[in-house]
């Protein structure tokens, strides 16, 4: 059975393309998402062609008007791209032919679908990078707010998921602020490499027509022009870089999600996620689950998969364009959709969380995590740290055996471990005092957190 409309390359063949082979190779279902970028690219190309007198001005006008109408038709749903037409480029060209006749064919002078799709992809990527950077900026504004709200709240800092030392909760939020800040910088840096126009490379070797690729670049608002026409159509490293930046963002988010999931469980009960971002169980009425955080954590796997996907597609493909590269779009679209929606919903959920300050105050006041304070107390009394650590270990073991807490052990008992202990030890054994006593750069102390907040504020601006 033959296809409804002629494929762009059909004339060289005596037999129609097999329908199943066409279904297998059609990218319309995926690349129809690029129709706006495709039309934008075509309008720029045709404008350049008419400026360079490669096609008449009047014909260019007809083509451009037709393309603008087609954009409306697709966005309103009046024109539904069909898979039989191979790809979105062909859908648009066929429709233009229906509207204005054979002049439509001039749109493709000096252009191949190879530089066309590379252009579409770069336009798409630039928009997604900006969208993702905006989402990260909003998340970081929120983290800064959280850091300010909770800068004097003491929480446990963990290593090995064991209570380690008390810290300002602000310090915790600011740790993520820094990670997402670097994620934003990675995208900003990548943007420069994406912002390069490949239009004018044609199939891979350029054209005999006097194209003005620099003009097309300007019309599409690209910052730079390709240097080598093979490279322009053959590489997809920017997609790999983008998805790898997405993977790092998702990795950061998934760790944050893990903390929120743990902290909102009854065992921890450090934090409450509001009802609007929690789900229930269909069988266990008491349950309140952190599904949104779990889904973001789960989508991290998808995005890692997208990265492996595109890396594997590109591995070992000979230069220049090969049809394998059409498979770049599913991972690109999936990774950008998953990452942008994850950052956005995560931010919204985080805004609907609050720390259980009362419980945290009670727990941090009673905990053995003040042991480092004892060791450093002894160091300040001139004991070598190793010896101080050994003595403190004994004290902790005593506290555990007698089921008491460090601030509740009497001074006489402390003195049986070392006569360096004095009354002032108990000042150091308050969680706030412990946090406050940190002296070093970028530490968990309240003063350091205040400083970090100040610096972060000026960076966000
Ligand atoms: N759908 C193709 C892609 O995304 C467009 C380029 C087709 N080029 C070709 N020579 N068959 O890669």
Coordinates of C-alpha atoms and ligand atoms in Angstrom, one line a residue:
X1 CA 0.0 0.0 0.0
X2 CA 1.4 3.4 -0.9
X3 CA 1.4 6.4 1.5
X4 CA -1.0 9.3 1.3
X5 CA 1.4 12.0 0.5
X6 CA 4.7 11.8 -1.4
X7 CA 7.8 11.6 0.8
X8 CA 10.4 14.3 0.1
X9 CA 12.8 11.9 -1.4
X10 CA 10.4 9.5 -3.2
X11 CA 11.2 10.5 -6.8
X12 CA 14.4 8.5 -7.0
X13 CA 12.6 5.3 -6.3
X14 CA 10.5 3.1 -8.5
X15 CA 8.6 1.4 -5.7
X16 CA 6.8 3.1 -2.8
X17 CA 8.3 2.9 0.6
X18 CA 7.0 0.0 2.6
X19 CA 4.3 1.2 5.0
X20 CA 5.6 -0.8 8.0
X21 CA 9.1 0.6 7.3
X22 CA 7.6 4.1 7.2
X23 CA 5.8 3.5 10.5
X24 CA 9.1 2.3 12.0
X25 CA 11.1 5.3 10.7
X26 CA 8.5 8.0 11.2
X27 CA 9.4 10.6 13.9
X28 CA 6.3 12.7 13.7
X29 CA 4.8 11.5 17.0
X30 CA 8.0 12.7 18.7
X31 CA 9.3 15.7 16.7
X32 CA 5.9 17.3 16.3
X33 CA 6.8 18.9 19.6
X34 CA 9.3 21.0 17.6
X35 CA 6.8 22.5 15.1
X36 CA 7.3 26.1 16.5
X37 CA 11.1 25.9 16.3
X38 CA 10.8 24.3 12.9
X39 CA 8.6 27.1 11.6
X40 CA 10.8 29.8 13.2
X41 CA 13.9 28.2 11.5
X42 CA 12.2 28.1 8.1
X43 CA 11.0 31.7 8.3
X44 CA 14.6 32.8 9.1
X45 CA 16.0 30.7 6.3
X46 CA 13.5 32.0 3.7
X47 CA 14.0 35.6 4.9
X48 CA 17.7 35.2 4.3
X49 CA 17.1 33.6 0.9
X50 CA 15.1 36.6 -0.2
X51 CA 17.5 39.1 1.2
X52 CA 20.3 37.4 -0.8
X53 CA 18.0 37.4 -3.9
X54 CA 18.1 33.6 -4.0
X55 CA 14.3 33.6 -4.1
X56 CA 12.0 36.5 -5.1
X57 CA 10.8 38.7 -2.2
X58 CA 7.1 38.2 -3.2
X59 CA 7.5 34.4 -3.1
X60 CA 9.3 34.6 0.3
X61 CA 6.4 36.6 1.6
X62 CA 3.9 34.0 0.4
X63 CA 6.0 31.2 2.1
X64 CA 6.3 33.1 5.4
X65 CA 2.6 34.0 5.5
X66 CA 1.8 30.3 4.8
X67 CA 4.2 29.2 7.6
X68 CA 2.6 31.6 10.1
X69 CA -0.8 30.2 9.2
X70 CA 0.4 26.6 9.6
X71 CA 1.7 27.4 13.1
X72 CA -1.7 28.6 14.0
X73 CA -3.3 25.6 12.5
X74 CA -1.1 23.2 14.5
X75 CA -1.5 25.1 17.7
X76 CA -5.3 25.3 17.4
X77 CA -5.5 21.6 16.5
X78 CA -6.9 22.3 13.0
X79 CA -3.9 20.6 11.5
X80 CA -2.9 17.3 13.2
X81 CA 0.5 16.0 12.1
X82 CA 0.2 12.5 10.9
X83 CA 2.9 9.8 11.1
X84 CA 2.6 8.9 7.4
X85 CA 4.4 12.1 6.6
X86 CA 7.7 10.9 8.1
X87 CA 8.7 13.9 10.1
X88 CA 7.5 17.3 11.3
X89 CA 9.5 19.0 8.6
X90 CA 7.7 17.1 5.9
X91 CA 4.3 17.7 7.5
X92 CA 4.9 21.5 7.4
X93 CA 6.3 21.5 3.9
X94 CA 3.4 19.3 2.5
X95 CA 0.8 21.6 4.1
X96 CA 2.6 24.6 2.7
X97 CA 2.4 23.0 -0.8
X98 CA -1.3 22.5 -0.3
X99 CA -1.7 26.2 0.5
X100 CA 0.6 28.0 -2.0
X101 CA 1.6 25.3 -4.5
X102 CA 5.0 24.4 -5.8
X103 CA 6.6 27.7 -4.6
X104 CA 6.6 25.9 -1.2
X105 CA 9.5 23.9 -2.5
X106 CA 11.7 26.9 -2.6
X107 CA 11.7 27.0 1.2
X108 CA 14.3 24.2 1.1
X109 CA 16.8 25.9 -1.2
X110 CA 20.3 25.4 0.2
X111 CA 18.9 23.6 3.3
X112 CA 18.7 19.9 4.3
X113 CA 16.7 18.4 7.0
X114 CA 20.0 17.7 8.7
X115 CA 20.8 21.4 9.4
X116 CA 17.1 22.0 9.8
X117 CA 16.7 19.5 12.7
X118 CA 20.0 20.6 14.3
X119 CA 18.7 24.1 14.3
X120 CA 15.3 23.1 15.7
X121 CA 17.0 21.2 18.5
X122 CA 19.3 24.1 19.4
X123 CA 16.3 26.5 19.6
X124 CA 14.5 24.0 21.7
X125 CA 17.4 23.5 24.0
X126 CA 18.0 27.2 24.5
X127 CA 14.4 27.7 25.7
X128 CA 14.6 24.6 28.0
X129 CA 17.9 25.7 29.5
X130 CA 16.4 29.1 30.3
X131 CA 13.2 27.5 31.7
X132 CA 15.3 25.2 33.9
X133 CA 17.6 28.0 35.1
X134 CA 14.5 30.0 36.1
X135 CA 13.1 27.1 38.0
X136 CA 16.4 26.6 39.8
X137 CA 16.5 30.3 40.7
X138 CA 13.1 30.1 42.2
X139 CA 14.1 27.0 44.2
X140 CA 17.2 28.8 45.5
X141 CA 15.1 31.9 46.5
X142 CA 13.0 29.5 48.5
X143 CA 16.0 27.8 50.1
X144 CA 17.3 31.1 51.1
X145 CA 13.9 31.9 52.7
X146 CA 14.0 28.6 54.6
X147 CA 17.6 29.3 55.7
X148 CA 16.5 32.6 57.1
X149 CA 13.4 31.2 58.8
X150 CA 15.3 28.4 60.4
X151 CA 18.7 29.9 60.9
X152 CA 18.4 29.7 64.7
X153 CA 16.8 26.2 64.7
X154 CA 19.2 23.5 65.8
X155 CA 19.0 20.2 63.9
X156 CA 21.1 17.1 63.8
X157 CA 23.7 17.0 61.1
X158 CA 24.3 13.4 60.0
X159 CA 27.1 11.3 58.6
X160 CA 26.5 7.7 57.8
X161 CA 22.9 8.5 58.7
X162 CA 24.0 8.6 62.3
X163 CA 23.4 11.7 64.4
X164 CA 26.8 13.5 64.2
X165 CA 26.8 17.1 65.4
X166 CA 24.1 19.7 66.0
X167 CA 24.0 22.4 63.3
X168 CA 21.9 25.3 62.3
X169 CA 19.1 24.2 60.1
X170 CA 19.9 27.2 57.9
X171 CA 23.3 25.6 57.2
X172 CA 21.5 22.5 55.9
X173 CA 19.3 24.5 53.5
X174 CA 22.3 26.5 52.3
X175 CA 24.2 23.3 51.5
X176 CA 21.5 22.6 48.8
X177 CA 21.5 26.2 47.8
X178 CA 25.1 25.8 46.8
X179 CA 24.5 22.6 44.9
X180 CA 21.6 24.1 42.9
X181 CA 23.7 27.2 42.3
X182 CA 26.4 25.1 40.6
X183 CA 23.7 23.3 38.6
X184 CA 22.5 26.7 37.3
X185 CA 26.1 27.7 36.5
X186 CA 26.6 24.4 34.6
X187 CA 23.5 25.3 32.5
X188 CA 24.7 28.8 31.9
X189 CA 28.0 27.5 30.7
X190 CA 26.4 25.0 28.4
X191 CA 24.1 27.7 27.0
X192 CA 27.1 29.2 25.2
X193 CA 27.8 26.0 23.4
X194 CA 24.2 25.5 22.5
X195 CA 23.9 29.1 21.2
X196 CA 25.5 28.3 17.9
X197 CA 23.6 28.3 14.6
X198 CA 24.1 25.2 12.4
X199 CA 21.8 26.6 9.7
X200 CA 23.6 26.9 6.4
X201 CA 25.6 23.6 6.8
X202 CA 23.0 22.0 4.6
X203 CA 23.3 18.2 4.4
X204 CA 26.9 18.3 5.8
X205 CA 29.1 19.9 3.2
X206 CA 27.5 23.3 2.6
X207 CA 25.8 24.6 -0.6
X208 CA 26.6 26.0 -4.0
X209 CA 24.0 28.7 -3.4
X210 CA 25.3 32.0 -2.0
X211 CA 23.7 31.5 1.5
X212 CA 24.3 34.0 4.2
X213 CA 24.6 31.8 7.2
X214 CA 25.6 34.7 9.4
X215 CA 22.3 36.4 8.6
X216 CA 20.3 33.3 9.4
X217 CA 22.2 33.2 12.7
X218 CA 21.2 36.8 13.5
X219 CA 17.6 36.3 12.5
X220 CA 17.4 33.3 14.9
X221 CA 19.1 35.2 17.7
X222 CA 22.0 32.8 17.9
X223 CA 25.2 34.2 19.5
X224 CA 27.6 32.4 17.2
X225 CA 27.9 30.6 13.8
X226 CA 29.1 27.1 13.2
X227 CA 32.7 26.8 12.0
X228 CA 32.5 23.4 10.2
X229 CA 29.5 22.1 8.3
X230 CA 30.2 18.4 9.1
X231 CA 30.5 19.2 12.9
X232 CA 27.3 21.3 12.6
X233 CA 25.1 18.4 11.6
X234 CA 26.9 15.5 13.1
X235 CA 27.3 16.1 16.8
X236 CA 24.8 15.8 19.6
X237 CA 27.3 16.6 22.4
X238 CA 25.1 19.5 23.6
X239 CA 22.2 17.0 24.2
X240 CA 24.6 14.8 26.1
X241 CA 25.8 17.7 28.2
X242 CA 22.3 18.9 28.8
X243 CA 21.0 15.5 30.0
X244 CA 24.1 15.1 32.1
X245 CA 23.4 18.5 33.7
X246 CA 19.8 17.3 34.2
X247 CA 21.1 14.1 35.8
X248 CA 23.2 16.0 38.3
X249 CA 20.2 18.2 39.2
X250 CA 18.0 15.1 39.7
X251 CA 20.8 13.5 41.8
X252 CA 20.7 16.6 44.1
X253 CA 16.9 16.6 44.2
X254 CA 16.8 12.9 45.0
X255 CA 19.0 13.3 48.0
X256 CA 17.0 16.2 49.2
X257 CA 13.8 14.0 48.7
X258 CA 15.3 11.2 50.6
X259 CA 15.9 13.5 53.6
X260 CA 12.3 14.8 53.4
X261 CA 10.9 11.3 53.2
X262 CA 12.9 10.2 56.2
X263 CA 12.3 13.3 58.2
X264 CA 8.6 13.2 57.7
X265 CA 8.3 9.6 58.9
X266 CA 7.1 9.0 62.5
X267 CA 10.5 7.6 63.4
X268 CA 12.1 10.9 62.7
X269 CA 9.2 13.3 62.8
X270 CA 11.4 16.3 62.3
X271 CA 9.4 17.8 59.5
X272 CA 5.8 18.0 58.3
X273 CA 4.8 18.0 54.6
X274 CA 1.4 19.7 54.3
X275 CA -1.6 17.7 53.3
X276 CA -1.7 19.4 49.9
X277 CA 1.5 17.6 49.0
X278 CA 0.9 14.3 50.7
X279 CA -1.1 11.3 49.7
X280 CA -3.0 8.7 51.6
X281 CA -3.4 4.9 51.4
X282 CA -6.4 3.2 50.0
X283 CA -6.3 0.6 52.8
X284 CA -4.4 2.1 55.8
X285 CA -6.4 5.2 56.8
X286 CA -3.6 6.6 59.1
X287 CA -1.0 6.9 56.4
X288 CA 0.3 10.1 55.1
X289 CA 2.9 9.5 52.3
X290 CA 5.5 11.7 50.7
X291 CA 4.6 10.5 47.2
X292 CA 5.8 13.7 45.4
X293 CA 9.2 13.4 46.9
X294 CA 9.3 9.7 46.1
X295 CA 8.3 10.4 42.5
X296 CA 11.0 13.0 42.0
X297 CA 13.4 10.4 43.5
X298 CA 12.1 7.9 41.0
X299 CA 12.3 10.1 38.0
X300 CA 16.0 10.5 38.7
X301 CA 16.3 6.9 37.3
X302 CA 14.5 7.9 34.2
X303 CA 16.8 10.9 33.5
X304 CA 19.9 8.7 34.2
X305 CA 18.4 6.3 31.6
X306 CA 18.0 9.1 29.1
X307 CA 21.7 9.9 29.6
X308 CA 22.8 6.3 28.9
X309 CA 20.4 6.3 26.0
X310 CA 21.8 9.3 24.1
X311 CA 25.4 8.3 25.0
X312 CA 24.9 4.9 23.5
X313 CA 23.1 6.2 20.4
X314 CA 26.0 8.5 19.6
X315 CA 28.7 5.9 20.3
X316 CA 30.6 4.8 17.2
X317 CA 28.4 6.5 14.6
X318 CA 30.6 7.4 11.5
X319 CA 30.6 11.0 10.4
X320 CA 28.5 12.8 9.3
X321 CA 24.7 12.5 9.8
X322 CA 23.2 9.1 10.3
X323 CA 19.6 8.3 10.9
X324 CA 20.4 6.8 14.3
X325 CA 20.5 10.4 15.5
X326 CA 16.8 10.8 15.1
X327 CA 16.6 8.8 18.3
X328 CA 18.1 11.8 20.1
X329 CA 14.8 13.4 20.7
X330 CA 13.0 10.9 23.0
X331 CA 15.7 11.1 25.7
X332 CA 16.1 14.9 25.2
X333 CA 12.4 15.5 25.6
X334 CA 12.0 13.1 28.4
X335 CA 14.9 14.4 30.4
X336 CA 13.9 18.1 30.0
X337 CA 10.3 17.4 30.8
X338 CA 11.2 15.2 33.8
X339 CA 13.8 17.6 35.2
X340 CA 11.9 20.9 34.7
X341 CA 8.7 19.4 36.2
X342 CA 10.6 17.9 39.1
X343 CA 12.4 21.1 40.0
X344 CA 9.1 23.0 39.9
X345 CA 7.0 20.5 41.9
X346 CA 9.8 20.0 44.4
X347 CA 10.0 23.7 45.1
X348 CA 6.2 23.9 45.5
X349 CA 6.3 20.9 47.9
X350 CA 9.3 22.3 49.9
X351 CA 7.4 25.6 50.4
X352 CA 4.7 23.5 52.1
X353 CA 7.0 21.9 54.6
X354 CA 7.9 23.0 58.1
X355 CA 10.3 21.8 60.7
X356 CA 9.0 20.4 64.0
X357 CA 11.0 22.8 66.1
X358 CA 9.7 21.7 69.5
X359 CA 10.7 18.1 68.9
X360 CA 14.1 19.1 67.4
X361 CA 14.9 21.2 70.4
X362 CA 14.0 18.4 72.8
X363 CA 16.0 15.8 70.8
X364 CA 19.1 17.8 70.2
X365 CA 19.2 18.8 73.9
X366 CA 19.4 15.3 75.0
X367 CA 21.6 13.7 72.5
X368 CA 25.1 12.2 72.5
X369 CA 25.9 14.3 69.4
X370 CA 27.4 16.8 71.8
X371 CA 30.4 14.5 72.4
X372 CA 32.6 16.4 69.9
X373 CA 32.1 19.4 72.2
X374 CA 33.5 17.5 75.1
X375 CA 36.5 16.5 73.1
X376 CA 37.2 20.0 71.9
X377 CA 36.7 21.3 75.5
X378 CA 39.6 19.1 76.5
X379 CA 41.6 20.2 73.6
X380 CA 41.2 23.8 74.6
X381 CA 42.6 22.7 78.0
X382 CA 45.7 21.7 76.2
X383 CA 45.0 17.9 75.9
X384 CA 46.1 16.3 72.6
X385 CA 43.0 15.6 70.5
X386 CA 43.6 11.9 70.3
X387 CA 43.6 11.6 74.1
X388 CA 40.6 13.9 74.4
X389 CA 38.8 11.7 71.9
X390 CA 39.7 8.6 73.9
X391 CA 38.4 10.1 77.2
X392 CA 35.2 11.3 75.5
X393 CA 34.6 7.8 74.1
X394 CA 34.7 6.4 77.6
X395 CA 32.2 9.1 78.8
X396 CA 29.9 8.3 75.9
X397 CA 30.1 4.6 76.7
X398 CA 29.3 5.4 80.4
X399 CA 26.3 7.5 79.3
X400 CA 25.0 4.7 77.1
X401 CA 25.5 2.1 79.8
X402 CA 23.7 4.3 82.5
X403 CA 21.0 5.4 80.0
X404 CA 21.7 9.1 80.6
X405 CA 22.5 12.0 78.4
X406 CA 25.8 14.0 78.3
X407 CA 24.4 17.2 80.0
X408 CA 22.9 15.0 82.8
X409 CA 26.1 13.5 83.9
X410 CA 27.3 15.2 87.1
X411 CA 30.6 17.1 87.2
X412 CA 32.0 14.7 89.8
X413 CA 31.5 11.9 87.3
X414 CA 33.1 13.9 84.5
X415 CA 36.1 14.4 86.9
X416 CA 36.6 10.7 87.3
X417 CA 37.4 10.7 83.6
X418 CA 39.7 13.8 83.6
X419 CA 40.4 16.5 86.2
X420 CA 40.4 19.1 83.4
X421 CA 36.6 19.2 83.6
X422 CA 35.1 22.2 85.3
X423 CA 31.6 23.8 85.6
X424 CA 32.0 25.7 82.3
X425 CA 31.8 22.3 80.6
X426 CA 28.0 22.5 80.9
X427 CA 27.9 25.8 78.9
X428 CA 29.4 23.9 76.0
X429 CA 26.9 21.1 76.3
X430 CA 23.9 23.1 75.1
X431 CA 23.1 22.5 71.4
X432 CA 22.9 26.2 70.7
X433 CA 26.2 26.8 72.4
X434 CA 27.7 24.0 70.5
X435 CA 26.5 25.4 67.1
X436 CA 27.6 28.9 68.1
X437 CA 31.0 27.9 69.2
X438 CA 32.0 26.8 65.7
X439 CA 34.8 29.2 64.7
X440 CA 35.8 28.1 61.2
X441 CA 35.1 29.4 57.7
X442 CA 31.7 28.2 56.2
X443 CA 30.9 26.3 59.4
X444 CA 27.5 25.4 60.8
X445 CA 27.5 28.3 63.4
X446 CA 24.7 30.9 63.5
X447 CA 27.1 33.6 62.6
X448 CA 28.5 31.7 59.6
X449 CA 24.9 31.0 58.4
X450 CA 24.1 34.7 58.7
X451 CA 27.1 35.4 56.6
X452 CA 26.2 32.8 54.0
X453 CA 22.7 34.1 53.7
X454 CA 24.1 37.6 53.1
X455 CA 26.4 36.3 50.4
X456 CA 23.7 34.2 48.8
X457 CA 21.3 37.1 48.7
X458 CA 23.7 39.2 46.7
X459 CA 24.4 36.3 44.3
X460 CA 20.7 35.7 43.6
X461 CA 20.2 39.3 42.7
Ligands
LIG1 N1 13.9 13.2 11.5 C1 15.3 13.4 11.2 C2 16.1 13.6 12.5 O1 15.5 13.9 13.5 C3 15.5 14.6 10.4 C4 16.7 14.5 9.5 C5 16.5 13.5 8.5 N2 17.6 13.5 7.6 C6 17.9 12.5 6.8 N3 18.9 12.6 6.0 N4 17.1 11.5 6.7 O2 17.3 13.3 12.6

